[in-house]
Amino acid sequence: MLVKNHLVSCSDMDGNCSMSIIALLNMCEDAITEHMGSFGLDGLTVKQKHNILLVFTKNKIEIGYLPPWLTNLTVNAWISKITPYKLFLNCSIMNSDIMVAQSKTEVVGIDMFNYKLKKVYEYGVVDSLNEENELDINYDIIKMLECKDLVCKRCVKATNIDYINHTNNVEYIRFILDTMSLKDIKKIKSIEMIYSKQSFINDELSIYKTIDIDFNQFRIEKNNETINITKIKFGE
């Protein structure tokens, strides 16, 4: 298990004068990537050694609260489950014994040339790699709700691209949060994402929205094909 400390910095803050959701998501992604890197299983190494892309297929973050500036946080990251084709990664962010956020991420390997799924042992996962306790985070069944309302169009730019040369997972959430008010962002308690396809620099994306009683659901399309579904739940 990776354990590291983080002091909430000025650049972590948002317009609500608390840690931003984007900063939390980046912290989780950085922690699980660093942990996987200790086994040579980070996305950059796997791409260079095996010509395989490690991509998120599902990700869910639950938010306890958004801490203020200069709060000391403890970040933990670990592998919670290994199946023939998937890795499940957990991350928790704590302020002493208070839960700030926790996440569960599903990762698969895709061949760079034929885009077929690869088994985990094909990119270096070995039997001696230990699974640790899984957080009690359940993926909701996200139905393809009829998201009719076009709320935003975005063109993927160079700053949205990561080292795999596709749009970074967190950038989709940034696009979605940009359609919301600071007041609504402050009430977010969970974000669940399903990624079905990738997007790349200069791709034109359309973002559609459906509002339900206690959640909003967004669908991101590229060339009239769904590439991402995101469900955001709110609380007080």
PDB file of C-alpha atoms in Angstrom:
ATOM      1  CA  MET A   1       0.000   0.000   0.000  1.00  0.00           C
ATOM      2  CA  LEU A   2       1.181   3.488  -0.851  1.00  0.00           C
ATOM      3  CA  VAL A   3       0.955   5.967   2.044  1.00  0.00           C
ATOM      4  CA  LYS A   4       1.859   9.627   1.547  1.00  0.00           C
ATOM      5  CA  ASN A   5       1.090  12.995   3.067  1.00  0.00           C
ATOM      6  CA  HIS A   6      -0.328  16.045   1.342  1.00  0.00           C
ATOM      7  CA  LEU A   7      -0.742  19.614   2.564  1.00  0.00           C
ATOM      8  CA  VAL A   8      -3.672  21.355   0.869  1.00  0.00           C
ATOM      9  CA  SER A   9      -2.055  24.103  -1.176  1.00  0.00           C
ATOM     10  CA  CYS A  10      -3.299  27.310  -2.739  1.00  0.00           C
ATOM     11  CA  SER A  11      -3.397  25.652  -6.172  1.00  0.00           C
ATOM     12  CA  ASP A  12      -5.708  22.946  -4.750  1.00  0.00           C
ATOM     13  CA  MET A  13      -8.376  25.508  -3.887  1.00  0.00           C
ATOM     14  CA  ASP A  14     -11.500  26.482  -5.812  1.00  0.00           C
ATOM     15  CA  GLY A  15     -13.845  29.466  -5.789  1.00  0.00           C
ATOM     16  CA  ASN A  16     -15.587  28.095  -2.687  1.00  0.00           C
ATOM     17  CA  CYS A  17     -12.324  28.576  -0.725  1.00  0.00           C
ATOM     18  CA  SER A  18     -12.010  24.829  -0.157  1.00  0.00           C
ATOM     19  CA  MET A  19     -10.170  22.017  -1.876  1.00  0.00           C
ATOM     20  CA  SER A  20     -11.485  21.528  -5.388  1.00  0.00           C
ATOM     21  CA  ILE A  21     -13.002  18.306  -6.671  1.00  0.00           C
ATOM     22  CA  ILE A  22     -10.508  18.410  -9.542  1.00  0.00           C
ATOM     23  CA  ALA A  23      -7.658  18.456  -6.998  1.00  0.00           C
ATOM     24  CA  LEU A  24      -9.168  15.448  -5.202  1.00  0.00           C
ATOM     25  CA  LEU A  25      -9.500  13.519  -8.456  1.00  0.00           C
ATOM     26  CA  ASN A  26      -5.941  14.366  -9.472  1.00  0.00           C
ATOM     27  CA  MET A  27      -4.688  13.307  -6.050  1.00  0.00           C
ATOM     28  CA  CYS A  28      -6.383   9.909  -6.358  1.00  0.00           C
ATOM     29  CA  GLU A  29      -5.120   9.396  -9.908  1.00  0.00           C
ATOM     30  CA  ASP A  30      -1.572  10.413  -8.965  1.00  0.00           C
ATOM     31  CA  ALA A  31      -1.555   8.114  -5.929  1.00  0.00           C
ATOM     32  CA  ILE A  32      -2.751   4.994  -7.735  1.00  0.00           C
ATOM     33  CA  THR A  33      -0.393   5.700 -10.652  1.00  0.00           C
ATOM     34  CA  GLU A  34       2.546   6.112  -8.275  1.00  0.00           C
ATOM     35  CA  HIS A  35       1.605   2.907  -6.459  1.00  0.00           C
ATOM     36  CA  MET A  36       1.313   0.981  -9.723  1.00  0.00           C
ATOM     37  CA  GLY A  37       4.632   2.456 -10.800  1.00  0.00           C
ATOM     38  CA  SER A  38       6.336   0.753  -7.856  1.00  0.00           C
ATOM     39  CA  PHE A  39       5.506  -2.555  -9.596  1.00  0.00           C
ATOM     40  CA  GLY A  40       6.327  -1.319 -13.109  1.00  0.00           C
ATOM     41  CA  LEU A  41       2.598  -1.250 -13.886  1.00  0.00           C
ATOM     42  CA  ASP A  42       2.057   2.459 -14.432  1.00  0.00           C
ATOM     43  CA  GLY A  43       0.637   3.565 -17.764  1.00  0.00           C
ATOM     44  CA  LEU A  44       3.902   4.998 -19.114  1.00  0.00           C
ATOM     45  CA  THR A  45       5.982   1.899 -18.360  1.00  0.00           C
ATOM     46  CA  VAL A  46       3.336  -0.515 -19.670  1.00  0.00           C
ATOM     47  CA  LYS A  47       3.023   1.506 -22.876  1.00  0.00           C
ATOM     48  CA  GLN A  48       6.776   1.584 -23.459  1.00  0.00           C
ATOM     49  CA  LYS A  49       7.491  -2.066 -22.545  1.00  0.00           C
ATOM     50  CA  HIS A  50       4.396  -3.863 -23.818  1.00  0.00           C
ATOM     51  CA  ASN A  51       2.704  -1.544 -26.355  1.00  0.00           C
ATOM     52  CA  ILE A  52      -0.389  -1.689 -24.151  1.00  0.00           C
ATOM     53  CA  LEU A  53      -2.513   1.251 -23.024  1.00  0.00           C
ATOM     54  CA  LEU A  54      -3.844   1.165 -19.470  1.00  0.00           C
ATOM     55  CA  VAL A  55      -7.195   2.941 -19.476  1.00  0.00           C
ATOM     56  CA  PHE A  56      -9.868   3.635 -16.896  1.00  0.00           C
ATOM     57  CA  THR A  57     -13.198   1.985 -17.697  1.00  0.00           C
ATOM     58  CA  LYS A  58     -14.999   2.938 -14.481  1.00  0.00           C
ATOM     59  CA  ASN A  59     -14.220   5.308 -11.660  1.00  0.00           C
ATOM     60  CA  LYS A  60     -16.200   6.435  -8.629  1.00  0.00           C
ATOM     61  CA  ILE A  61     -15.250   8.942  -5.965  1.00  0.00           C
ATOM     62  CA  GLU A  62     -17.236   9.547  -2.783  1.00  0.00           C
ATOM     63  CA  ILE A  63     -16.644  12.841  -1.013  1.00  0.00           C
ATOM     64  CA  GLY A  64     -16.897  13.316   2.744  1.00  0.00           C
ATOM     65  CA  TYR A  65     -16.028  16.994   2.777  1.00  0.00           C
ATOM     66  CA  LEU A  66     -13.785  19.484   0.968  1.00  0.00           C
ATOM     67  CA  PRO A  67     -11.020  20.619   3.363  1.00  0.00           C
ATOM     68  CA  PRO A  68      -9.672  24.162   3.658  1.00  0.00           C
ATOM     69  CA  TRP A  69      -6.211  25.470   2.861  1.00  0.00           C
ATOM     70  CA  LEU A  70      -3.233  24.041   4.802  1.00  0.00           C
ATOM     71  CA  THR A  71      -5.096  20.926   5.963  1.00  0.00           C
ATOM     72  CA  ASN A  72      -2.781  17.939   6.428  1.00  0.00           C
ATOM     73  CA  LEU A  73      -4.074  14.898   4.554  1.00  0.00           C
ATOM     74  CA  THR A  74      -2.997  11.263   4.395  1.00  0.00           C
ATOM     75  CA  VAL A  75      -3.370   9.558   1.025  1.00  0.00           C
ATOM     76  CA  ASN A  76      -3.481   5.762   0.721  1.00  0.00           C
ATOM     77  CA  ALA A  77      -3.592   3.784  -2.526  1.00  0.00           C
ATOM     78  CA  TRP A  78      -3.681   0.036  -3.118  1.00  0.00           C
ATOM     79  CA  ILE A  79      -4.739  -2.797  -5.421  1.00  0.00           C
ATOM     80  CA  SER A  80      -7.993  -4.252  -4.110  1.00  0.00           C
ATOM     81  CA  LYS A  81      -8.853  -6.869  -6.755  1.00  0.00           C
ATOM     82  CA  ILE A  82      -7.258  -8.615  -9.728  1.00  0.00           C
ATOM     83  CA  THR A  83      -9.263 -10.469 -12.389  1.00  0.00           C
ATOM     84  CA  PRO A  84      -7.983 -11.963 -15.665  1.00  0.00           C
ATOM     85  CA  TYR A  85      -8.654  -8.740 -17.572  1.00  0.00           C
ATOM     86  CA  LYS A  86      -9.132  -6.035 -14.936  1.00  0.00           C
ATOM     87  CA  LEU A  87      -7.407  -4.327 -12.033  1.00  0.00           C
ATOM     88  CA  PHE A  88      -9.377  -2.586  -9.286  1.00  0.00           C
ATOM     89  CA  LEU A  89      -7.583   0.212  -7.470  1.00  0.00           C
ATOM     90  CA  ASN A  90      -8.665   1.969  -4.287  1.00  0.00           C
ATOM     91  CA  CYS A  91      -7.626   5.306  -2.833  1.00  0.00           C
ATOM     92  CA  SER A  92      -8.556   6.990   0.432  1.00  0.00           C
ATOM     93  CA  ILE A  93      -7.838  10.561   1.519  1.00  0.00           C
ATOM     94  CA  MET A  94      -8.090  11.173   5.253  1.00  0.00           C
ATOM     95  CA  ASN A  95      -7.777  14.094   7.658  1.00  0.00           C
ATOM     96  CA  SER A  96      -6.766  12.182  10.790  1.00  0.00           C
ATOM     97  CA  ASP A  97      -9.745   9.814  11.191  1.00  0.00           C
ATOM     98  CA  ILE A  98     -12.126  11.927   9.068  1.00  0.00           C
ATOM     99  CA  MET A  99     -12.830  10.715   5.533  1.00  0.00           C
ATOM    100  CA  VAL A 100     -12.219  13.424   2.947  1.00  0.00           C
ATOM    101  CA  ALA A 101     -12.694  11.203  -0.096  1.00  0.00           C
ATOM    102  CA  GLN A 102     -12.406   7.616  -1.268  1.00  0.00           C
ATOM    103  CA  SER A 103     -12.355   6.164  -4.741  1.00  0.00           C
ATOM    104  CA  LYS A 104     -12.541   2.921  -6.684  1.00  0.00           C
ATOM    105  CA  THR A 105     -11.118   2.633 -10.191  1.00  0.00           C
ATOM    106  CA  GLU A 106     -11.424  -0.153 -12.759  1.00  0.00           C
ATOM    107  CA  VAL A 107      -8.514  -0.413 -15.203  1.00  0.00           C
ATOM    108  CA  VAL A 108      -7.996  -2.536 -18.327  1.00  0.00           C
ATOM    109  CA  GLY A 109      -5.139  -2.985 -20.775  1.00  0.00           C
ATOM    110  CA  ILE A 110      -5.727  -2.412 -24.505  1.00  0.00           C
ATOM    111  CA  ASP A 111      -3.362  -3.390 -27.300  1.00  0.00           C
ATOM    112  CA  MET A 112      -2.071  -0.223 -28.984  1.00  0.00           C
ATOM    113  CA  PHE A 113      -2.338  -1.699 -32.468  1.00  0.00           C
ATOM    114  CA  ASN A 114      -5.490  -3.822 -32.618  1.00  0.00           C
ATOM    115  CA  TYR A 115      -7.300  -2.279 -29.610  1.00  0.00           C
ATOM    116  CA  LYS A 116      -8.133  -5.701 -28.150  1.00  0.00           C
ATOM    117  CA  LEU A 117      -8.295  -6.316 -24.404  1.00  0.00           C
ATOM    118  CA  LYS A 118      -5.168  -7.848 -22.921  1.00  0.00           C
ATOM    119  CA  LYS A 119      -4.951 -10.156 -19.928  1.00  0.00           C
ATOM    120  CA  VAL A 120      -3.268  -8.622 -16.908  1.00  0.00           C
ATOM    121  CA  TYR A 121      -0.337 -11.065 -16.963  1.00  0.00           C
ATOM    122  CA  GLU A 122       0.510  -9.821 -20.467  1.00  0.00           C
ATOM    123  CA  TYR A 123       1.661  -6.494 -19.056  1.00  0.00           C
ATOM    124  CA  GLY A 124       3.449  -7.651 -15.923  1.00  0.00           C
ATOM    125  CA  VAL A 125       0.872  -8.529 -13.258  1.00  0.00           C
ATOM    126  CA  VAL A 126       2.293 -11.522 -11.368  1.00  0.00           C
ATOM    127  CA  ASP A 127       0.732 -14.001  -8.950  1.00  0.00           C
ATOM    128  CA  SER A 128       2.756 -12.593  -6.068  1.00  0.00           C
ATOM    129  CA  LEU A 129       1.030  -9.212  -6.376  1.00  0.00           C
ATOM    130  CA  ASN A 130      -1.177  -9.010  -3.294  1.00  0.00           C
ATOM    131  CA  GLU A 131      -4.766  -7.847  -3.177  1.00  0.00           C
ATOM    132  CA  GLU A 132      -5.757  -5.759  -0.160  1.00  0.00           C
ATOM    133  CA  ASN A 133      -9.113  -4.960   1.423  1.00  0.00           C
ATOM    134  CA  GLU A 134     -11.627  -3.402  -0.940  1.00  0.00           C
ATOM    135  CA  LEU A 135     -13.396  -0.203   0.054  1.00  0.00           C
ATOM    136  CA  ASP A 136     -17.169  -0.379   0.401  1.00  0.00           C
ATOM    137  CA  ILE A 137     -17.832   1.516  -2.812  1.00  0.00           C
ATOM    138  CA  ASN A 138     -20.447   0.147  -5.184  1.00  0.00           C
ATOM    139  CA  TYR A 139     -20.756   1.153  -8.791  1.00  0.00           C
ATOM    140  CA  ASP A 140     -24.300   2.244  -9.539  1.00  0.00           C
ATOM    141  CA  ILE A 141     -25.974   0.845 -12.592  1.00  0.00           C
ATOM    142  CA  ILE A 142     -25.940   3.903 -14.805  1.00  0.00           C
ATOM    143  CA  LYS A 143     -28.746   3.568 -17.310  1.00  0.00           C
ATOM    144  CA  MET A 144     -28.506   5.328 -20.620  1.00  0.00           C
ATOM    145  CA  LEU A 145     -30.932   8.046 -19.627  1.00  0.00           C
ATOM    146  CA  GLU A 146     -32.109  10.175 -22.487  1.00  0.00           C
ATOM    147  CA  CYS A 147     -29.896  13.200 -21.960  1.00  0.00           C
ATOM    148  CA  LYS A 148     -31.582  15.677 -24.302  1.00  0.00           C
ATOM    149  CA  ASP A 149     -30.232  19.008 -23.138  1.00  0.00           C
ATOM    150  CA  LEU A 150     -27.020  20.055 -24.862  1.00  0.00           C
ATOM    151  CA  VAL A 151     -25.213  22.116 -22.220  1.00  0.00           C
ATOM    152  CA  CYS A 152     -21.763  22.535 -23.691  1.00  0.00           C
ATOM    153  CA  LYS A 153     -19.451  21.834 -26.604  1.00  0.00           C
ATOM    154  CA  ARG A 154     -15.719  21.501 -26.064  1.00  0.00           C
ATOM    155  CA  CYS A 155     -12.756  21.003 -28.341  1.00  0.00           C
ATOM    156  CA  VAL A 156      -9.988  18.878 -26.837  1.00  0.00           C
ATOM    157  CA  LYS A 157      -6.830  20.974 -26.575  1.00  0.00           C
ATOM    158  CA  ALA A 158      -3.170  20.171 -25.940  1.00  0.00           C
ATOM    159  CA  THR A 159      -3.531  20.894 -22.206  1.00  0.00           C
ATOM    160  CA  ASN A 160      -6.296  18.258 -21.899  1.00  0.00           C
ATOM    161  CA  ILE A 161      -4.025  15.451 -23.163  1.00  0.00           C
ATOM    162  CA  ASP A 162      -2.009  13.162 -20.881  1.00  0.00           C
ATOM    163  CA  TYR A 163       1.097  11.027 -21.439  1.00  0.00           C
ATOM    164  CA  ILE A 164      -0.919   8.325 -23.226  1.00  0.00           C
ATOM    165  CA  ASN A 165      -1.908  11.053 -25.718  1.00  0.00           C
ATOM    166  CA  HIS A 166      -5.632  10.776 -25.053  1.00  0.00           C
ATOM    167  CA  THR A 167      -7.888  13.094 -23.071  1.00  0.00           C
ATOM    168  CA  ASN A 168      -7.086  12.706 -19.384  1.00  0.00           C
ATOM    169  CA  ASN A 169      -9.884  11.164 -17.324  1.00  0.00           C
ATOM    170  CA  VAL A 170     -10.078  14.153 -14.994  1.00  0.00           C
ATOM    171  CA  GLU A 171     -10.513  16.534 -17.923  1.00  0.00           C
ATOM    172  CA  TYR A 172     -13.946  15.080 -18.701  1.00  0.00           C
ATOM    173  CA  ILE A 173     -15.015  16.010 -15.170  1.00  0.00           C
ATOM    174  CA  ARG A 174     -13.531  19.464 -15.606  1.00  0.00           C
ATOM    175  CA  PHE A 175     -15.623  19.913 -18.772  1.00  0.00           C
ATOM    176  CA  ILE A 176     -18.750  18.827 -16.872  1.00  0.00           C
ATOM    177  CA  LEU A 177     -18.087  20.935 -13.769  1.00  0.00           C
ATOM    178  CA  ASP A 178     -17.601  23.956 -16.013  1.00  0.00           C
ATOM    179  CA  THR A 179     -21.334  23.706 -16.817  1.00  0.00           C
ATOM    180  CA  MET A 180     -22.289  23.948 -13.107  1.00  0.00           C
ATOM    181  CA  SER A 181     -22.394  26.727 -10.510  1.00  0.00           C
ATOM    182  CA  LEU A 182     -19.996  26.930  -7.563  1.00  0.00           C
ATOM    183  CA  LYS A 183     -23.008  26.471  -5.274  1.00  0.00           C
ATOM    184  CA  ASP A 184     -23.911  23.159  -6.916  1.00  0.00           C
ATOM    185  CA  ILE A 185     -20.301  21.965  -7.053  1.00  0.00           C
ATOM    186  CA  LYS A 186     -20.023  22.460  -3.295  1.00  0.00           C
ATOM    187  CA  LYS A 187     -22.945  20.019  -2.774  1.00  0.00           C
ATOM    188  CA  ILE A 188     -21.431  17.130  -4.776  1.00  0.00           C
ATOM    189  CA  LYS A 189     -21.124  13.923  -2.737  1.00  0.00           C
ATOM    190  CA  SER A 190     -20.186  11.383  -5.394  1.00  0.00           C
ATOM    191  CA  ILE A 191     -19.122  11.220  -9.015  1.00  0.00           C
ATOM    192  CA  GLU A 192     -19.258   8.021 -11.023  1.00  0.00           C
ATOM    193  CA  MET A 193     -17.817   7.756 -14.516  1.00  0.00           C
ATOM    194  CA  ILE A 194     -18.016   5.106 -17.220  1.00  0.00           C
ATOM    195  CA  TYR A 195     -15.589   5.439 -20.115  1.00  0.00           C
ATOM    196  CA  SER A 196     -16.535   3.616 -23.309  1.00  0.00           C
ATOM    197  CA  LYS A 197     -14.268   5.261 -25.902  1.00  0.00           C
ATOM    198  CA  GLN A 198     -11.311   7.620 -26.008  1.00  0.00           C
ATOM    199  CA  SER A 199     -10.920  11.114 -27.382  1.00  0.00           C
ATOM    200  CA  PHE A 200      -7.854  12.912 -28.666  1.00  0.00           C
ATOM    201  CA  ILE A 201      -6.516  16.360 -29.429  1.00  0.00           C
ATOM    202  CA  ASN A 202      -8.787  18.492 -31.648  1.00  0.00           C
ATOM    203  CA  ASP A 203     -11.783  16.184 -31.143  1.00  0.00           C
ATOM    204  CA  GLU A 204     -15.082  18.050 -30.818  1.00  0.00           C
ATOM    205  CA  LEU A 205     -17.131  16.877 -27.826  1.00  0.00           C
ATOM    206  CA  SER A 206     -20.801  17.510 -27.033  1.00  0.00           C
ATOM    207  CA  ILE A 207     -22.028  17.340 -23.429  1.00  0.00           C
ATOM    208  CA  TYR A 208     -25.663  16.491 -22.679  1.00  0.00           C
ATOM    209  CA  LYS A 209     -27.410  16.605 -19.316  1.00  0.00           C
ATOM    210  CA  THR A 210     -30.412  15.047 -17.560  1.00  0.00           C
ATOM    211  CA  ILE A 211     -31.634  16.221 -14.130  1.00  0.00           C
ATOM    212  CA  ASP A 212     -33.209  13.782 -11.666  1.00  0.00           C
ATOM    213  CA  ILE A 213     -34.325  14.181  -8.051  1.00  0.00           C
ATOM    214  CA  ASP A 214     -30.947  13.797  -6.338  1.00  0.00           C
ATOM    215  CA  PHE A 215     -28.513  13.484  -9.202  1.00  0.00           C
ATOM    216  CA  ASN A 216     -27.481  14.835 -12.575  1.00  0.00           C
ATOM    217  CA  GLN A 217     -26.386  12.561 -15.380  1.00  0.00           C
ATOM    218  CA  PHE A 218     -24.161  13.697 -18.214  1.00  0.00           C
ATOM    219  CA  ARG A 219     -23.340  12.077 -21.526  1.00  0.00           C
ATOM    220  CA  ILE A 220     -20.327  13.115 -23.579  1.00  0.00           C
ATOM    221  CA  GLU A 221     -20.419  12.377 -27.289  1.00  0.00           C
ATOM    222  CA  LYS A 222     -17.835  12.417 -30.053  1.00  0.00           C
ATOM    223  CA  ASN A 223     -19.135  12.144 -33.612  1.00  0.00           C
ATOM    224  CA  ASN A 224     -22.570  11.156 -32.224  1.00  0.00           C
ATOM    225  CA  GLU A 225     -21.069   8.253 -30.252  1.00  0.00           C
ATOM    226  CA  THR A 226     -21.131   8.140 -26.450  1.00  0.00           C
ATOM    227  CA  ILE A 227     -17.639   8.116 -24.963  1.00  0.00           C
ATOM    228  CA  ASN A 228     -18.427   8.914 -21.325  1.00  0.00           C
ATOM    229  CA  ILE A 229     -21.377   8.756 -18.933  1.00  0.00           C
ATOM    230  CA  THR A 230     -21.071  10.561 -15.610  1.00  0.00           C
ATOM    231  CA  LYS A 231     -23.491  10.481 -12.695  1.00  0.00           C
ATOM    232  CA  ILE A 232     -23.179  13.169 -10.025  1.00  0.00           C
ATOM    233  CA  LYS A 233     -25.040  12.877  -6.726  1.00  0.00           C
ATOM    234  CA  PHE A 234     -25.651  15.778  -4.372  1.00  0.00           C
ATOM    235  CA  GLY A 235     -26.132  16.254  -0.633  1.00  0.00           C
ATOM    236  CA  GLU A 236     -26.006  19.009   1.934  1.00  0.00           C
TER     237      GLU A 236
END
